[in-house]
Coordinates of C-alpha atoms in Angstrom, one line a residue:
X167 CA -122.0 147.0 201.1
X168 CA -121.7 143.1 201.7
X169 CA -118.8 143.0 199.9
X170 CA -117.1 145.9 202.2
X171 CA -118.5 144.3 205.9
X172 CA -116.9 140.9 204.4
X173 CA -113.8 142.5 204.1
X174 CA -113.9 144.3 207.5
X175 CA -114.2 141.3 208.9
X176 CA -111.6 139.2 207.3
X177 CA -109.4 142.3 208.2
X178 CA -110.6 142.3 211.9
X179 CA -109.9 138.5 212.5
X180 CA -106.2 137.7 212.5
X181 CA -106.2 141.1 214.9
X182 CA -108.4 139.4 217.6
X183 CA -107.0 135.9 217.3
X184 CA -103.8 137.6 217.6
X185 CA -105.2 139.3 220.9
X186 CA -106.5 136.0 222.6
X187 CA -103.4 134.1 221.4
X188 CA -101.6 136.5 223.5
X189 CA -103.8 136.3 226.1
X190 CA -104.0 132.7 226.0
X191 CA -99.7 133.1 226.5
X192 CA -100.3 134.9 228.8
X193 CA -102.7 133.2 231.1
X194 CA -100.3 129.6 230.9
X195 CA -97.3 131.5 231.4
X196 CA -98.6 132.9 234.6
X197 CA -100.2 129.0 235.6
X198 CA -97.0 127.9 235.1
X199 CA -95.2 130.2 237.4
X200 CA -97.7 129.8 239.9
X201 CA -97.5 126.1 239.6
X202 CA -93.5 126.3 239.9
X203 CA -93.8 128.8 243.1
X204 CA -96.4 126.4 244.6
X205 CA -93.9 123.2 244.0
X206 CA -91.1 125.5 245.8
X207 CA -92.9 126.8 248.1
X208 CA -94.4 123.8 249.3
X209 CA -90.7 122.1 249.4
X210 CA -89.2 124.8 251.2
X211 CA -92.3 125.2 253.8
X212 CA -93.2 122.0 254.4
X213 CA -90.9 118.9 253.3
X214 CA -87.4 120.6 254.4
X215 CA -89.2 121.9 257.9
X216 CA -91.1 118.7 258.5
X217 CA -87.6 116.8 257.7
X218 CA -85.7 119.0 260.0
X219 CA -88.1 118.3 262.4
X220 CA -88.3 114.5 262.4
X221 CA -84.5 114.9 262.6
X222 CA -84.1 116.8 265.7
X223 CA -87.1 114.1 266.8
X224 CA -84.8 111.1 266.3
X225 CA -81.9 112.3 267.3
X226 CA -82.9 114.0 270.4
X227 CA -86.2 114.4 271.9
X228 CA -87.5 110.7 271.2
X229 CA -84.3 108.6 273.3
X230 CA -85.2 111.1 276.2
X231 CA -88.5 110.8 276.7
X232 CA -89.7 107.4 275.9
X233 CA -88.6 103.9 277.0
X234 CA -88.0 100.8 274.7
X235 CA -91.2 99.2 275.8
X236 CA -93.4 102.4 274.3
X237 CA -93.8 103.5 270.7
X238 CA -93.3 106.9 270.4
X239 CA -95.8 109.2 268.7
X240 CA -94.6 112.2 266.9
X241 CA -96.7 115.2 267.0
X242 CA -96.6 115.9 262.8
X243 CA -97.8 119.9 263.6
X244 CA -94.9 120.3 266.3
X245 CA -92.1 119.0 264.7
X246 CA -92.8 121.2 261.3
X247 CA -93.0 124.3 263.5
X248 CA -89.8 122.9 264.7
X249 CA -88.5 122.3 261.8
X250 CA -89.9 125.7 260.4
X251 CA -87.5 127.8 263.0
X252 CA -84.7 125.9 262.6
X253 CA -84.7 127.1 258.5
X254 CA -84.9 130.5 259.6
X255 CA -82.7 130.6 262.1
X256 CA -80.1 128.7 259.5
X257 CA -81.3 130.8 256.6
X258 CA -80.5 134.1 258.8
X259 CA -77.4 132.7 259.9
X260 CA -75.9 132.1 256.4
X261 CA -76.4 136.0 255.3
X262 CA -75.9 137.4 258.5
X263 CA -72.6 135.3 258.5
X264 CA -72.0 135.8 254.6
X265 CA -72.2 139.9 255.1
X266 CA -69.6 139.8 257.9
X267 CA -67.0 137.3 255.8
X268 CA -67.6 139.9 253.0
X269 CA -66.7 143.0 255.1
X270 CA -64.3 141.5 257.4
X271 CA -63.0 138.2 256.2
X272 CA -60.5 137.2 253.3
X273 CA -61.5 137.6 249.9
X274 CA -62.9 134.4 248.6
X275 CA -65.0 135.3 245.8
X276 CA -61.9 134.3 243.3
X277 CA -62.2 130.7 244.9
X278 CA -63.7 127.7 243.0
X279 CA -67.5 127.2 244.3
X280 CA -67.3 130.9 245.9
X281 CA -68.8 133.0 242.6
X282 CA -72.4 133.6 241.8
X283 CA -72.2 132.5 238.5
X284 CA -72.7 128.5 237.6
X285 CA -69.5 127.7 236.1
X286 CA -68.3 128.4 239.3
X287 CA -71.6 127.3 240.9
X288 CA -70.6 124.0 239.5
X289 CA -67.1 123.9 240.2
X290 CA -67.6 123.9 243.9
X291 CA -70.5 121.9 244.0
X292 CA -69.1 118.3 243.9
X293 CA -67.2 119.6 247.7
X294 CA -69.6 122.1 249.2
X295 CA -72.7 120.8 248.1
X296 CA -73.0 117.8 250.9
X297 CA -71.9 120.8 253.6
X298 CA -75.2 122.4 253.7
X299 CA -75.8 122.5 257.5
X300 CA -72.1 121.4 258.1
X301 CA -70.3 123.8 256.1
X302 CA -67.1 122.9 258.6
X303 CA -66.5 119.3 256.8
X304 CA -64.2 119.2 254.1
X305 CA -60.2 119.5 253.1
X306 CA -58.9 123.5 253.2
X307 CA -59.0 126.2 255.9
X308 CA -61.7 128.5 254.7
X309 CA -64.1 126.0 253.8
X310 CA -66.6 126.5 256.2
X311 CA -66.5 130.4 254.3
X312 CA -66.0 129.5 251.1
X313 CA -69.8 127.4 251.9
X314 CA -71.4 130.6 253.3
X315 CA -70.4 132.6 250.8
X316 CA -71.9 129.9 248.2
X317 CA -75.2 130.1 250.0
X318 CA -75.4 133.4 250.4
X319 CA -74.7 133.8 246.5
X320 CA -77.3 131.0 245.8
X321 CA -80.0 132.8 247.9
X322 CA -79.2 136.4 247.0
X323 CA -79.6 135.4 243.3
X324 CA -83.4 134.1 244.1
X325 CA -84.3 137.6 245.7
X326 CA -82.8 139.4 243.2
X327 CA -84.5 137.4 240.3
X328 CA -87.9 138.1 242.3
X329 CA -91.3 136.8 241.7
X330 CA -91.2 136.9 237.9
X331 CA -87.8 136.4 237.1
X332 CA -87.9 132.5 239.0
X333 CA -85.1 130.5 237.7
X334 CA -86.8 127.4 238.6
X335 CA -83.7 124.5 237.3
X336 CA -81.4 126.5 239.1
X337 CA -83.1 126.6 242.6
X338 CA -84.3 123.3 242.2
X339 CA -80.7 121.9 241.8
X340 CA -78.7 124.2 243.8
X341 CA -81.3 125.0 247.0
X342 CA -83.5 122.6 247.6
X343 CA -81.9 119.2 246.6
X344 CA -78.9 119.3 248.5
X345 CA -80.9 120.1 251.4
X346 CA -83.2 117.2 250.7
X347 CA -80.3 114.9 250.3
X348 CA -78.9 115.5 254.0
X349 CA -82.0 115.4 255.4
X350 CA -82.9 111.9 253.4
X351 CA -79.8 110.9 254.1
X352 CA -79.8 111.6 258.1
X353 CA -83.4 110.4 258.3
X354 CA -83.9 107.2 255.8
X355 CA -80.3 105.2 256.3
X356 CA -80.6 105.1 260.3
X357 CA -83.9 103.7 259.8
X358 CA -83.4 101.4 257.2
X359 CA -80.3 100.1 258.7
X360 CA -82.0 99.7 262.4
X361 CA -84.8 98.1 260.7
X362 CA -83.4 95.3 259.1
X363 CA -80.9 94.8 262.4
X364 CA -84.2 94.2 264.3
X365 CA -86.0 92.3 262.1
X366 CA -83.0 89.8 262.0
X367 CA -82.3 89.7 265.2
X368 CA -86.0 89.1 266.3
X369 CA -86.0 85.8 263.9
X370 CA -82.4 84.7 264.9
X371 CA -83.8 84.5 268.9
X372 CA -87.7 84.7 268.3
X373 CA -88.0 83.9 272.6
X374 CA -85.5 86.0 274.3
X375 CA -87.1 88.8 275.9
X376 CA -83.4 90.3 275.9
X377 CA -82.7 90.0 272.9
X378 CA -85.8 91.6 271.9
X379 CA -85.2 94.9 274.0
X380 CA -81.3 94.6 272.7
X381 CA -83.3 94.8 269.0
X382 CA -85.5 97.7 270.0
X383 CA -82.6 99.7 271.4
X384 CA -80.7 99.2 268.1
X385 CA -83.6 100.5 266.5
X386 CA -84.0 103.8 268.6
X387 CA -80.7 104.5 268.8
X388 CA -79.7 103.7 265.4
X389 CA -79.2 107.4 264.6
X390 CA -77.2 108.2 266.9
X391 CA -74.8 105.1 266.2
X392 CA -74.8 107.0 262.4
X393 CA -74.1 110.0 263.7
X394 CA -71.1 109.0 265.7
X395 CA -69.9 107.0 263.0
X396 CA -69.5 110.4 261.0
X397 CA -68.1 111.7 263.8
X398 CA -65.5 109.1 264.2
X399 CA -64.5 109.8 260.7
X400 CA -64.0 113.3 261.4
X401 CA -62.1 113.0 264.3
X402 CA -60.1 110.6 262.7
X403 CA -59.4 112.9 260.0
X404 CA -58.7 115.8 262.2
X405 CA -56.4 113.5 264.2
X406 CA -54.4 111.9 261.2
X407 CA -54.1 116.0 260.4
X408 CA -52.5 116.6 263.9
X409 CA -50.1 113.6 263.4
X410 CA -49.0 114.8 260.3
X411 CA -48.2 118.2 260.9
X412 CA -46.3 117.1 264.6
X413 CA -44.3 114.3 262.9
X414 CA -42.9 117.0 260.3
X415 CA -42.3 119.4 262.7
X416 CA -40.4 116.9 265.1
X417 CA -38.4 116.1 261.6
X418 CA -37.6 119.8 261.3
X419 CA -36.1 120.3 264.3
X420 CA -34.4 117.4 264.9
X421 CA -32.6 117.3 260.9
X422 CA -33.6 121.0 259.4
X423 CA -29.9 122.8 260.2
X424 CA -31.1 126.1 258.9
X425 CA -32.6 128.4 256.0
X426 CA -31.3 131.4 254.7
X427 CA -33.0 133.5 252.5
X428 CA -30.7 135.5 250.1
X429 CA -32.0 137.7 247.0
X430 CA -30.2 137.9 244.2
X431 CA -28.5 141.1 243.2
X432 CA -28.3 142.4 246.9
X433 CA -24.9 142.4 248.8
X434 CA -24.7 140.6 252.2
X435 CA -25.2 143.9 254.2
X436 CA -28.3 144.5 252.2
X437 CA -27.1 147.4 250.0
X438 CA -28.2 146.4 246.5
X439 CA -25.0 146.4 244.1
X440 CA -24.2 148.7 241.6
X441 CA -26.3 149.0 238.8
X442 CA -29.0 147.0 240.2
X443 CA -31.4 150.4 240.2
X444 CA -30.6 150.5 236.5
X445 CA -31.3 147.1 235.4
X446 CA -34.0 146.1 237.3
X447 CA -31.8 144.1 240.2
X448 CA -31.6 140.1 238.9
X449 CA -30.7 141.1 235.4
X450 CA -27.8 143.6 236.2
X451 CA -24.3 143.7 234.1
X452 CA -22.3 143.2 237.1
X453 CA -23.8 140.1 237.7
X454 CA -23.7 139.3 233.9
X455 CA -19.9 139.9 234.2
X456 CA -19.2 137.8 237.4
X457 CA -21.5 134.8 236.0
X458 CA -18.9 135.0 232.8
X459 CA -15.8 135.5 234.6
X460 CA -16.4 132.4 236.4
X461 CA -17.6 130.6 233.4
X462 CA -14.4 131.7 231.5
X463 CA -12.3 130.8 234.5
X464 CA -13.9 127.5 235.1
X465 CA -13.3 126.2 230.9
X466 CA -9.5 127.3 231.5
X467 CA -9.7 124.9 234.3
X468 CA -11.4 122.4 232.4
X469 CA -8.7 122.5 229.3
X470 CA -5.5 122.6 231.8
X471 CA -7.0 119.2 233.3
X472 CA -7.7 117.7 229.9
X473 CA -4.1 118.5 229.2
X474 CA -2.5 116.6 232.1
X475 CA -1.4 120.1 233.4
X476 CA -2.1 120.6 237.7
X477 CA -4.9 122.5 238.2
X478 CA -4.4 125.5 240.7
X479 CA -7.5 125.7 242.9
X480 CA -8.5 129.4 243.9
X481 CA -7.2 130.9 247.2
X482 CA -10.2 131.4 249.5
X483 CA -10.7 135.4 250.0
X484 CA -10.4 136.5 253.7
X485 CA -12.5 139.1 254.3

């Protein structure tokens, strides 16, 4: 009897250490989705709104309504609700947009950076992924679509993935971190740079009450002196563009005498020529036996004139 319970259990142990093993997979498989929902979440919530906020902060609402003798407080609560609808209305906007390209405008999902897939997730990333709330900046006329439609792929394939199926790397790398780029980008080089202007210019002229309030003004309005230095670019871009295409137009009409378009294998009045049905038009036997004639014609010519003979030029055919 001791010998069969001993044996029961030895045959009942590797079953439940089996069971809590799984269970144990279990339990740190679901931590760890829950952990890597809570990082997202918290990210896409809170830094992105909060950042969007401070941004619409700096560049608008604090210039208006303080002076340069005030420091301006920035209601934290306000600006993320800010912040908060501004990612929605953006978010909405991109598969609202994306839905309408896709039943009304061109076909771009054969373009680089247009598929869902992340070879071609990566080959547009380099030029699309610094557009993510200015989709109109870049080189090419549908790149403002060709960036919708690459957002709209990148956020359809995290709601069809759902809760479980979180490809965390991939929204990490393609969602959230160029979004946090612009934002750093817009919020943390304006500072910096109107910082250190201030600081310098406060211990090049420690007494001048001037100069301090010239300091302070560079400070506040240090974002919008980055943001029109962008736009300068831009325009300067968009100009240079215009230029271009006016200079080579001016040279086309002034020097371009004309084009003509002829097929080969069709007659002047447009009738194809004989045999053109049958061969498949470019490759016909009559125009075989013309190119040859002439080729034939043309060595004869060649021969006479390396024999000292004249050379007869052809009469031109009147019509």
């Amino acid at each position: 009897m001791d010998e069969e319970a001993s044996g029961s259990g030895t045959a009942e142990e590797p079953f439940a250490l089996a069971f809590f093993k799984k269970m144990l997979e279990g339990i740190c498989a679901g931590f760890l989705l829950g952990a890597k929902w809570a990082i997202l979440l918290v990210i896409w919530l809170g830094v992105i709104p909060l950042g969007l906020g401070l941004m619409g902060e700096a560049y608008g609402a604090i210039p208006i309504r303080s002076t340069l003798t005030e420091l301006p407080l920035v209601p934290l609560m306000q600006v993320w609700a800010m912040g908060l609808v501004f990612l929605k209305i953006w978010a909405r906007c991109v598969l609202l947009a994306a839905r309408a390209i896709e039943v009304q405008g061109p076909d771009l999902q054969g373009r680089p950076g247009a598929g869902g897939d992340e070879a071609n997730q990566g080959a547009g990333q380099d030029d699309l992924e610094a557009n993510a709330f200015f989709p109109w900046e870049g080189d090419g006329p549908f790149m403002a679509q060709r960036a919708i439609l690459l957002w709209n792929e990148r956020f359809r394939r995290i709601l069809n993935d759902g809760v479980m199926g979180l490809d965390f790397p991939f929204a990490m790398q393609f969602i959230i971190w160029p979004i946090c780029r612009q934002i750093f980008r817009a919020l943390c080089m304006p500072f910096l740079l109107g910082y250190l202007a201030e600081k310098a210019l406060n211990v090049m002229f420690p007494d001048e009450l001037r100069m301090f309030l010239f300091a302070r003004a560079l400070r506040r309005f240090s974002y919008h002196i980055y943001a029109g230095y962008f736009v300068s670019l831009r325009l300067q871009e968009v100009f240079a563009k215009l230029y271009r295409r006016l200079h080579d137009q001016l040279i086309d009409e002034e020097y371009l005498v004309g084009k003509q378009l002829v097929n080969f294998g069709e007659s002047v009045d447009g009738e194809e020529t004989a045999g053109g049905d049958d061969q498949g038009g470019p490759g016909s036997s009559s125009d075989a036996g013309t190119v040859s004639a002439l080729a034939a014609e043309g060595d004869a010519q060649d021969d006479r004139a390396a024999g000292g003979a004249e050379v007869a030029l052809p009469e031109p055919v009147v019509a």
